[in-house]
Short mmCIF file of N, CA and C in Angstrom, two decimals:
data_model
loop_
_atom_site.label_atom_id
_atom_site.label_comp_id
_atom_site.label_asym_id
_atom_site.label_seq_id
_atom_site.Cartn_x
_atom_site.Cartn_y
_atom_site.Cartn_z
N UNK A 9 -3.40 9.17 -7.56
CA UNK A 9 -2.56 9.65 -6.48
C UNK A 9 -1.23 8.90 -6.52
N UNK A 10 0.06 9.37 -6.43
CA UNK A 10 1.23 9.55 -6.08
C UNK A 10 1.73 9.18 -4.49
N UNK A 11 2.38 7.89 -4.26
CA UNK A 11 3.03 8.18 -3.05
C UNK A 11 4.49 7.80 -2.93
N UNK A 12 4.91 8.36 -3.04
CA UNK A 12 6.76 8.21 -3.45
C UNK A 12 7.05 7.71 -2.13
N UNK A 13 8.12 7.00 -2.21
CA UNK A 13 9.55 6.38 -1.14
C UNK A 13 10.85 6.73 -1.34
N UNK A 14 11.93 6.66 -1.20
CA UNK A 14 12.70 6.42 -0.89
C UNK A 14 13.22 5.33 -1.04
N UNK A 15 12.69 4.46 -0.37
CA UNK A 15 13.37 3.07 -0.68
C UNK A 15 13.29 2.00 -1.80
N UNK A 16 13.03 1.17 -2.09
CA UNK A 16 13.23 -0.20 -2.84
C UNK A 16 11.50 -0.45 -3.25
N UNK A 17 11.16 -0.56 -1.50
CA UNK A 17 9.88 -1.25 -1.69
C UNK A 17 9.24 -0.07 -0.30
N UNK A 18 7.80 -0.39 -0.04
CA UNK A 18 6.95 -0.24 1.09
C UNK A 18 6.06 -1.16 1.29
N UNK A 19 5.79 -1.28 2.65
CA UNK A 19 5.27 -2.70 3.00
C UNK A 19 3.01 -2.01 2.56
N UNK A 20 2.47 -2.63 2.55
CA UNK A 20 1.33 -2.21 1.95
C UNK A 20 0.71 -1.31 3.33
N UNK A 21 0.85 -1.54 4.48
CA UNK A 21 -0.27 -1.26 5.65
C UNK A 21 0.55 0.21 5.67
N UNK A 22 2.28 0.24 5.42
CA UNK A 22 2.44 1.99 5.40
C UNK A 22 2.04 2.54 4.19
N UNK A 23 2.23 2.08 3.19
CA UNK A 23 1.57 2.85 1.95
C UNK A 23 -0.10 3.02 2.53
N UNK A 24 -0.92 2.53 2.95
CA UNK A 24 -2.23 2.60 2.68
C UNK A 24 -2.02 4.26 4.00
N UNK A 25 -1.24 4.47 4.94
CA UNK A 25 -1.29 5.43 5.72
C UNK A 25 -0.36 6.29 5.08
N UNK A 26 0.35 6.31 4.24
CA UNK A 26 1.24 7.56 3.65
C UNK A 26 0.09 8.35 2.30
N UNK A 27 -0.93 7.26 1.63
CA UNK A 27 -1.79 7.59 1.21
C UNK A 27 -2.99 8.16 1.98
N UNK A 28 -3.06 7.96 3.08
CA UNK A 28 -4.22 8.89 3.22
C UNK A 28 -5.51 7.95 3.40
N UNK A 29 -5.61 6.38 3.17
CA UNK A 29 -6.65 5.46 3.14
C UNK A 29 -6.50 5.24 4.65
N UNK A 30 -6.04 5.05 5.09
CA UNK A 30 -6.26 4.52 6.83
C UNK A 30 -5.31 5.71 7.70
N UNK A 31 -6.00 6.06 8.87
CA UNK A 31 -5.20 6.55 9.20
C UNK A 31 -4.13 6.34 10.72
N UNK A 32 -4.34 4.88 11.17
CA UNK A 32 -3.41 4.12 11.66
C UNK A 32 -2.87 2.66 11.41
N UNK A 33 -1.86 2.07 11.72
CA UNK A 33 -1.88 1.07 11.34
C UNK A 33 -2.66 0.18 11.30
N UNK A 34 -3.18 0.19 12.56
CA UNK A 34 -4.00 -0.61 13.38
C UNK A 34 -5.57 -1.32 12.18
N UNK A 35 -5.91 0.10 11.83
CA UNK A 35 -6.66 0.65 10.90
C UNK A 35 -6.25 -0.13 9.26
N UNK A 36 -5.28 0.59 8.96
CA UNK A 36 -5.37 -0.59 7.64
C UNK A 36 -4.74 -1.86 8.00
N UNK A 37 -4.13 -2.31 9.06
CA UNK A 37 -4.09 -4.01 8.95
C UNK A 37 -5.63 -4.65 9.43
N UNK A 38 -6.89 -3.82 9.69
CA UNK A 38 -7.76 -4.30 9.62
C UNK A 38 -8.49 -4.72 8.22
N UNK A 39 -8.09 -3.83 7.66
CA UNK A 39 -9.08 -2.99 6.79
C UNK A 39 -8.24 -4.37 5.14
N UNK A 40 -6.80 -4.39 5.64
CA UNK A 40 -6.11 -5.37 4.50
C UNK A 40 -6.68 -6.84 4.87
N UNK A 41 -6.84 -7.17 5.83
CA UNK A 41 -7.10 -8.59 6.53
C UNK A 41 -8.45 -8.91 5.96
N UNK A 42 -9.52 -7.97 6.23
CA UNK A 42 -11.05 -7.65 5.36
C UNK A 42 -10.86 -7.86 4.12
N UNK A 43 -9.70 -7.67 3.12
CA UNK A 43 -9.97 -7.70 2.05
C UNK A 43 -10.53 -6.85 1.32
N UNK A 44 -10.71 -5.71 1.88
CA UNK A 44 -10.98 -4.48 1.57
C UNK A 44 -9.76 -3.91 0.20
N UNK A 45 -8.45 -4.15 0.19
CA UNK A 45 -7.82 -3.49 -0.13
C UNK A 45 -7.07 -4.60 -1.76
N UNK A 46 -6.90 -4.11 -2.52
CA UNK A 46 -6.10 -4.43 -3.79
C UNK A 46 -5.10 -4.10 -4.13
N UNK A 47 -4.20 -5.19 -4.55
CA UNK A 47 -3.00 -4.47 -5.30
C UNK A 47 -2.70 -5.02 -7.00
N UNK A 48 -2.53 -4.31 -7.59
CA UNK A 48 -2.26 -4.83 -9.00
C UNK A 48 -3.69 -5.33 -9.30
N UNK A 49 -4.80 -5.04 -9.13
CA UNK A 49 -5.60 -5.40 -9.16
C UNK A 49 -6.58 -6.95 -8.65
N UNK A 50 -5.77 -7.46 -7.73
CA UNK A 50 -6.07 -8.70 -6.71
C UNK A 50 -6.15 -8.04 -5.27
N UNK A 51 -7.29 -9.07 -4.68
CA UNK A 51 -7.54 -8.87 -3.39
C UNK A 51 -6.24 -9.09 -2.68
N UNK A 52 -5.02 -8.36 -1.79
CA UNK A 52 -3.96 -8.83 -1.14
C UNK A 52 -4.41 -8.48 0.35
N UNK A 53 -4.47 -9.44 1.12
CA UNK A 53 -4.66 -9.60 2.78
C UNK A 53 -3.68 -9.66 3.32
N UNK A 54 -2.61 -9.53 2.89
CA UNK A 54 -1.27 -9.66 3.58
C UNK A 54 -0.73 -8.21 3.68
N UNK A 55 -0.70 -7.42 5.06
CA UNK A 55 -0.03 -5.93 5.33
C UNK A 55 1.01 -5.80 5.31
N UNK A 56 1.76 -7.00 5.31
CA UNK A 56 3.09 -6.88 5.00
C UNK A 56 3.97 -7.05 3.58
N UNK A 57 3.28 -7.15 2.84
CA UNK A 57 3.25 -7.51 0.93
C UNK A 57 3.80 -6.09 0.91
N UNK A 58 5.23 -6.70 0.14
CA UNK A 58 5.80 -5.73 -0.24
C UNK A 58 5.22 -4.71 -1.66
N UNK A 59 5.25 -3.47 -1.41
CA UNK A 59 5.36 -2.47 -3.24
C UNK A 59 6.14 -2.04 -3.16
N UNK A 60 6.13 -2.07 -5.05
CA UNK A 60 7.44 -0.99 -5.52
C UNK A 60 7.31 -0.70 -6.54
N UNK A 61 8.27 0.06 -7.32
CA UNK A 61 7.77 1.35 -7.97
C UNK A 61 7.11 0.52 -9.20
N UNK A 62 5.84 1.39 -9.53
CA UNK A 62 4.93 0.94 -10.49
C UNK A 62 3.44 0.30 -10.05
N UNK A 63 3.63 -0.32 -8.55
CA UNK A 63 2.54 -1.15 -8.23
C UNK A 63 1.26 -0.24 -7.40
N UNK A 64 0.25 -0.63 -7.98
CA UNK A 64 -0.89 0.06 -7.62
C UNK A 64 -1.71 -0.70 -6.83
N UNK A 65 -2.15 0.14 -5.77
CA UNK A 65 -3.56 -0.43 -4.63
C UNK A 65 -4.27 0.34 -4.87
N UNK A 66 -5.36 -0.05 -4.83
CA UNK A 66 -6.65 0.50 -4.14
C UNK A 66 -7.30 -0.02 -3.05
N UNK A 67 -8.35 1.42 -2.23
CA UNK A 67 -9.63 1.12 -1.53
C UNK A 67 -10.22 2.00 -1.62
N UNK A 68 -11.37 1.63 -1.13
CA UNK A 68 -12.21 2.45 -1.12
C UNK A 68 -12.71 2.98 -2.45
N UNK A 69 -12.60 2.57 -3.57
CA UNK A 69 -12.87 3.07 -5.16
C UNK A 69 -11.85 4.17 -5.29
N UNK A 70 -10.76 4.23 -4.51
CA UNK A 70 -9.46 5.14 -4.70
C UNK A 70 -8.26 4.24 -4.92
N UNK A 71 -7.28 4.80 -5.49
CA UNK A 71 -5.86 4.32 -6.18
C UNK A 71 -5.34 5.00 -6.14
N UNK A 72 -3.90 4.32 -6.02
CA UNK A 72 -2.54 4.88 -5.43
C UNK A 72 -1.31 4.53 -6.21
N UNK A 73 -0.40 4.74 -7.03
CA UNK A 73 0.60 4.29 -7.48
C UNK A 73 2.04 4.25 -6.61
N UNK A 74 2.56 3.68 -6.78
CA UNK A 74 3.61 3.58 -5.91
C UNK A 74 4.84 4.10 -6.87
N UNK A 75 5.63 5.62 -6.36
CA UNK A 75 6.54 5.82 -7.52
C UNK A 75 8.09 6.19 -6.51
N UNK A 76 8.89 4.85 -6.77
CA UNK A 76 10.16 4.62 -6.23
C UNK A 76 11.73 5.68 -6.32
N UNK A 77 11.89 6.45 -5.48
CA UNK A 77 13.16 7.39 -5.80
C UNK A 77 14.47 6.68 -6.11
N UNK A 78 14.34 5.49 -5.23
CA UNK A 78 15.76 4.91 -4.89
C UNK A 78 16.15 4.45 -6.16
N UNK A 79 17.95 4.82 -6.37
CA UNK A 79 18.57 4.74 -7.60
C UNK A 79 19.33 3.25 -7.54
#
């Protein structure tokens, strides 16, 4: 899965809701804090950890690439 921006970066707790893995914040800053969630393939607990284009999370045995518009 594909979730494009706009910008530079996205902070992880909106990517995990523009993907479709949580569907409030509330929700994946639980769910990142648990350790539930990966990026680049490390456990990241921090919802505010920036991505950008290229960097991949998962949960749930699902993955997400992060693919950046901004020029």
């Amino acid at each position: 899965m594909k979730v494009v921006i706009k910008d530079d970066f996205i902070k992880l707790g909106q990517a995990m809701k523009l993907a479709g893995f949580s569907e409030s914040g509330s929700e994946a800053k639980e769910d990142i804090e648990n350790g539930c969630v990966a990026v680049n393939g490390e456990i990241e607990t921090r919802r505010g950890r920036k991505l950008r284009d290229g960097d991949v999370f998962s949960y749930g045995g699902e993955e997400a690439v992060i693919v950046s518009l901004a020029e």
